[in-house]
PDB file of C-alpha atoms in Angstrom:
ATOM      1  CA  MET A   1      78.393 113.267-108.053  1.00  0.00           C
ATOM      2  CA  SER A   2      79.132 111.915-111.657  1.00  0.00           C
ATOM      3  CA  ASP A   3      80.610 108.734-110.991  1.00  0.00           C
ATOM      4  CA  GLU A   4      80.471 105.395-108.415  1.00  0.00           C
ATOM      5  CA  GLN A   5      83.870 105.862-107.017  1.00  0.00           C
ATOM      6  CA  THR A   6      83.110 109.279-105.969  1.00  0.00           C
ATOM      7  CA  VAL A   7      79.691 107.897-104.268  1.00  0.00           C
ATOM      8  CA  LEU A   8      81.832 105.195-102.640  1.00  0.00           C
ATOM      9  CA  ASP A   9      84.621 107.914-101.584  1.00  0.00           C
ATOM     10  CA  TRP A  10      81.783 110.054 -99.870  1.00  0.00           C
ATOM     11  CA  GLN A  11      80.262 107.108 -98.550  1.00  0.00           C
ATOM     12  CA  ARG A  12      83.499 105.872 -96.912  1.00  0.00           C
ATOM     13  CA  VAL A  13      83.942 109.331 -95.217  1.00  0.00           C
ATOM     14  CA  HIS A  14      80.497 109.739 -94.135  1.00  0.00           C
ATOM     15  CA  ASN A  15      80.355 106.067 -92.384  1.00  0.00           C
ATOM     16  CA  GLU A  16      83.732 106.481 -90.738  1.00  0.00           C
ATOM     17  CA  ILE A  17      82.595 109.944 -89.451  1.00  0.00           C
ATOM     18  CA  ILE A  18      79.586 109.212 -88.283  1.00  0.00           C
ATOM     19  CA  PRO A  19      79.516 105.293 -87.646  1.00  0.00           C
ATOM     20  CA  THR A  20      76.136 105.359 -86.032  1.00  0.00           C
ATOM     21  CA  ALA A  21      74.301 106.458 -88.980  1.00  0.00           C
ATOM     22  CA  PRO A  22      75.766 104.520 -91.841  1.00  0.00           C
ATOM     23  CA  LEU A  23      74.409 105.119 -95.332  1.00  0.00           C
ATOM     24  CA  SER A  24      73.988 102.827 -98.203  1.00  0.00           C
ATOM     25  CA  VAL A  25      74.849 103.930-101.946  1.00  0.00           C
ATOM     26  CA  ASP A  26      70.993 103.806-102.554  1.00  0.00           C
ATOM     27  CA  ASP A  27      70.881 106.313 -99.638  1.00  0.00           C
ATOM     28  CA  ILE A  28      73.470 108.479-100.990  1.00  0.00           C
ATOM     29  CA  GLN A  29      71.962 108.607-104.656  1.00  0.00           C
ATOM     30  CA  GLU A  30      68.653 109.496-103.087  1.00  0.00           C
ATOM     31  CA  ARG A  31      70.096 112.604-101.131  1.00  0.00           C
ATOM     32  CA  VAL A  32      72.028 113.405-104.229  1.00  0.00           C
ATOM     33  CA  THR A  33      68.674 114.590-105.824  1.00  0.00           C
ATOM     34  CA  ARG A  34      68.142 116.851-103.118  1.00  0.00           C
ATOM     35  CA  ASN A  35      71.393 117.777-101.761  1.00  0.00           C
ATOM     36  CA  VAL A  36      74.902 119.217-102.665  1.00  0.00           C
ATOM     37  CA  LEU A  37      77.258 116.434-102.078  1.00  0.00           C
ATOM     38  CA  GLU A  38      81.209 116.875-102.608  1.00  0.00           C
ATOM     39  CA  VAL A  39      84.214 114.956-102.093  1.00  0.00           C
ATOM     40  CA  ALA A  40      87.489 116.774-101.173  1.00  0.00           C
ATOM     41  CA  TYR A  41      90.928 115.060-102.444  1.00  0.00           C
ATOM     42  CA  ASP A  42      94.481 116.296-101.649  1.00  0.00           C
ATOM     43  CA  GLY A  43      95.766 115.095-105.295  1.00  0.00           C
ATOM     44  CA  ASP A  44      94.584 111.702-105.403  1.00  0.00           C
ATOM     45  CA  VAL A  45      94.266 111.226-101.628  1.00  0.00           C
ATOM     46  CA  LEU A  46      90.635 111.149-100.490  1.00  0.00           C
ATOM     47  CA  VAL A  47      90.477 113.561 -97.473  1.00  0.00           C
ATOM     48  CA  GLY A  48      87.028 114.556 -96.609  1.00  0.00           C
ATOM     49  CA  CYS A  49      83.661 114.929 -97.856  1.00  0.00           C
ATOM     50  CA  SER A  50      80.725 117.584 -97.639  1.00  0.00           C
ATOM     51  CA  THR A  51      76.893 117.904 -97.523  1.00  0.00           C
ATOM     52  CA  VAL A  52      75.036 121.275 -98.294  1.00  0.00           C
ATOM     53  CA  ARG A  53      71.374 120.849 -97.423  1.00  0.00           C
ATOM     54  CA  PRO A  54      68.825 123.450 -98.581  1.00  0.00           C
ATOM     55  CA  PRO A  55      66.390 124.992 -96.403  1.00  0.00           C
ATOM     56  CA  SER A  56      63.437 122.706 -95.633  1.00  0.00           C
ATOM     57  CA  GLU A  57      59.935 122.789 -94.022  1.00  0.00           C
ATOM     58  CA  GLU A  58      61.765 122.038 -90.679  1.00  0.00           C
ATOM     59  CA  THR A  59      64.066 125.111 -91.032  1.00  0.00           C
ATOM     60  CA  SER A  60      64.842 128.281 -93.305  1.00  0.00           C
ATOM     61  CA  ALA A  61      68.233 127.722 -92.692  1.00  0.00           C
ATOM     62  CA  ALA A  62      70.948 125.816 -94.905  1.00  0.00           C
ATOM     63  CA  VAL A  63      72.822 123.197 -93.133  1.00  0.00           C
ATOM     64  CA  VAL A  64      76.413 122.936 -94.123  1.00  0.00           C
ATOM     65  CA  ILE A  65      78.517 119.823 -92.872  1.00  0.00           C
ATOM     66  CA  ALA A  66      82.090 119.283 -93.689  1.00  0.00           C
ATOM     67  CA  ARG A  67      83.608 116.081 -92.822  1.00  0.00           C
ATOM     68  CA  VAL A  68      87.403 115.295 -92.527  1.00  0.00           C
ATOM     69  CA  LEU A  69      89.144 112.209 -92.218  1.00  0.00           C
ATOM     70  CA  PRO A  70      90.928 112.212 -88.639  1.00  0.00           C
ATOM     71  CA  ALA A  71      94.264 111.600 -90.464  1.00  0.00           C
ATOM     72  CA  TYR A  72      94.037 115.155 -92.431  1.00  0.00           C
ATOM     73  CA  ARG A  73      92.743 117.125 -89.515  1.00  0.00           C
ATOM     74  CA  ARG A  74      94.560 120.513 -88.500  1.00  0.00           C
ATOM     75  CA  ARG A  75      96.054 121.165 -92.066  1.00  0.00           C
ATOM     76  CA  GLY A  76      93.378 123.720 -93.171  1.00  0.00           C
ATOM     77  CA  VAL A  77      91.506 120.717 -95.156  1.00  0.00           C
ATOM     78  CA  GLY A  78      88.303 121.370 -92.576  1.00  0.00           C
ATOM     79  CA  THR A  79      88.564 125.186 -93.031  1.00  0.00           C
ATOM     80  CA  ALA A  80      88.572 125.003 -96.975  1.00  0.00           C
ATOM     81  CA  LEU A  81      85.822 122.494 -96.822  1.00  0.00           C
ATOM     82  CA  TYR A  82      83.409 124.709 -94.569  1.00  0.00           C
ATOM     83  CA  GLU A  83      84.224 128.032 -96.214  1.00  0.00           C
ATOM     84  CA  HIS A  84      83.211 126.447 -99.674  1.00  0.00           C
ATOM     85  CA  CYS A  85      79.973 124.817 -98.179  1.00  0.00           C
ATOM     86  CA  LEU A  86      79.261 128.009 -96.251  1.00  0.00           C
ATOM     87  CA  ARG A  87      79.409 130.286 -99.624  1.00  0.00           C
ATOM     88  CA  ARG A  88      76.965 127.544-101.267  1.00  0.00           C
ATOM     89  CA  GLY A  89      74.560 127.753 -97.979  1.00  0.00           C
ATOM     90  CA  ARG A  90      74.681 131.485 -97.728  1.00  0.00           C
ATOM     91  CA  GLU A  91      73.045 131.165-101.430  1.00  0.00           C
ATOM     92  CA  LEU A  92      70.468 128.995-100.510  1.00  0.00           C
ATOM     93  CA  GLY A  93      69.222 129.858 -96.720  1.00  0.00           C
ATOM     94  CA  ASP A  94      68.269 132.205 -94.196  1.00  0.00           C
ATOM     95  CA  GLY A  95      70.702 131.415 -91.816  1.00  0.00           C
ATOM     96  CA  ILE A  96      73.668 128.689 -91.563  1.00  0.00           C
ATOM     97  CA  GLU A  97      72.972 125.222 -89.639  1.00  0.00           C
ATOM     98  CA  THR A  98      75.340 122.343 -88.888  1.00  0.00           C
ATOM     99  CA  HIS A  99      74.617 118.938 -87.391  1.00  0.00           C
ATOM    100  CA  ILE A 100      77.620 116.816 -85.381  1.00  0.00           C
ATOM    101  CA  LEU A 101      77.585 113.493 -83.790  1.00  0.00           C
ATOM    102  CA  SER A 102      78.528 114.407 -80.166  1.00  0.00           C
ATOM    103  CA  SER A 103      81.322 112.092 -79.804  1.00  0.00           C
ATOM    104  CA  ASN A 104      83.184 114.052 -82.653  1.00  0.00           C
ATOM    105  CA  ALA A 105      84.923 116.338 -80.285  1.00  0.00           C
ATOM    106  CA  ASP A 106      86.992 117.549 -83.080  1.00  0.00           C
ATOM    107  CA  GLY A 107      84.420 118.653 -85.112  1.00  0.00           C
ATOM    108  CA  LEU A 108      82.274 120.374 -82.499  1.00  0.00           C
ATOM    109  CA  ARG A 109      85.422 122.354 -81.379  1.00  0.00           C
ATOM    110  CA  PHE A 110      85.774 123.279 -85.070  1.00  0.00           C
ATOM    111  CA  ALA A 111      81.973 124.501 -85.153  1.00  0.00           C
ATOM    112  CA  LYS A 112      82.448 126.355 -82.045  1.00  0.00           C
ATOM    113  CA  ALA A 113      85.489 128.236 -83.105  1.00  0.00           C
ATOM    114  CA  HIS A 114      83.859 129.446 -86.254  1.00  0.00           C
ATOM    115  CA  GLY A 115      80.900 131.006 -84.603  1.00  0.00           C
ATOM    116  CA  PHE A 116      78.641 128.158 -84.158  1.00  0.00           C
ATOM    117  CA  VAL A 117      76.650 127.876 -81.092  1.00  0.00           C
ATOM    118  CA  GLU A 118      74.657 124.838 -79.632  1.00  0.00           C
ATOM    119  CA  VAL A 119      70.737 124.854 -80.530  1.00  0.00           C
ATOM    120  CA  GLU A 120      69.249 121.211 -79.533  1.00  0.00           C
ATOM    121  CA  THR A 121      70.965 117.855 -78.678  1.00  0.00           C
ATOM    122  CA  TYR A 122      68.734 115.068 -80.306  1.00  0.00           C
ATOM    123  CA  LEU A 123      68.869 111.224 -80.530  1.00  0.00           C
ATOM    124  CA  LEU A 124      67.851 109.392 -83.908  1.00  0.00           C
ATOM    125  CA  PRO A 125      65.530 106.512 -83.383  1.00  0.00           C
ATOM    126  CA  GLY A 126      67.763 103.347 -82.328  1.00  0.00           C
ATOM    127  CA  ASP A 127      70.797 105.444 -81.636  1.00  0.00           C
ATOM    128  CA  THR A 128      72.938 105.552 -78.290  1.00  0.00           C
ATOM    129  CA  ILE A 129      75.051 108.503 -79.238  1.00  0.00           C
ATOM    130  CA  PRO A 130      73.186 111.926 -79.868  1.00  0.00           C
ATOM    131  CA  PHE A 131      74.007 114.669 -82.700  1.00  0.00           C
ATOM    132  CA  VAL A 132      74.161 118.338 -81.818  1.00  0.00           C
ATOM    133  CA  GLU A 133      72.653 120.851 -83.871  1.00  0.00           C
ATOM    134  CA  LEU A 134      74.323 124.251 -84.114  1.00  0.00           C
ATOM    135  CA  ARG A 135      73.503 127.651 -85.668  1.00  0.00           C
ATOM    136  CA  LEU A 136      75.718 130.224 -86.899  1.00  0.00           C
ATOM    137  CA  GLY A 137      75.753 133.133 -84.768  1.00  0.00           C
ATOM    138  CA  GLU A 138      75.582 136.163 -87.356  1.00  0.00           C
TER     139      GLU A 138
END
């Protein structure tokens, strides 16, 4: 992420899609040192963002997360963003996972339609809405 506006755009999408775990600019700047964070535009219009996390001590899988603002869903944006992330994730890890806020019915439907299966539901400290961890069945 090369400039302040890109960071702010990524933050806007992330925080709208995941309001239970908002990130500050400092949080994002720390994450960009270990993850691939990208922003998606349709022309000059912000439509989404993505995260690709390399494998960690917790999992040998890469984690791919594609977020699309509600107004731009069901237009192919999520598919394009997901496929881009998937290519990158496959270069990094042994398997692919994603994490979706359980209240994001569109995101869960999308993931399951693309072959992901639920592995675990977990609640972050202080949260009331759990996340769903899914793994791509390959």
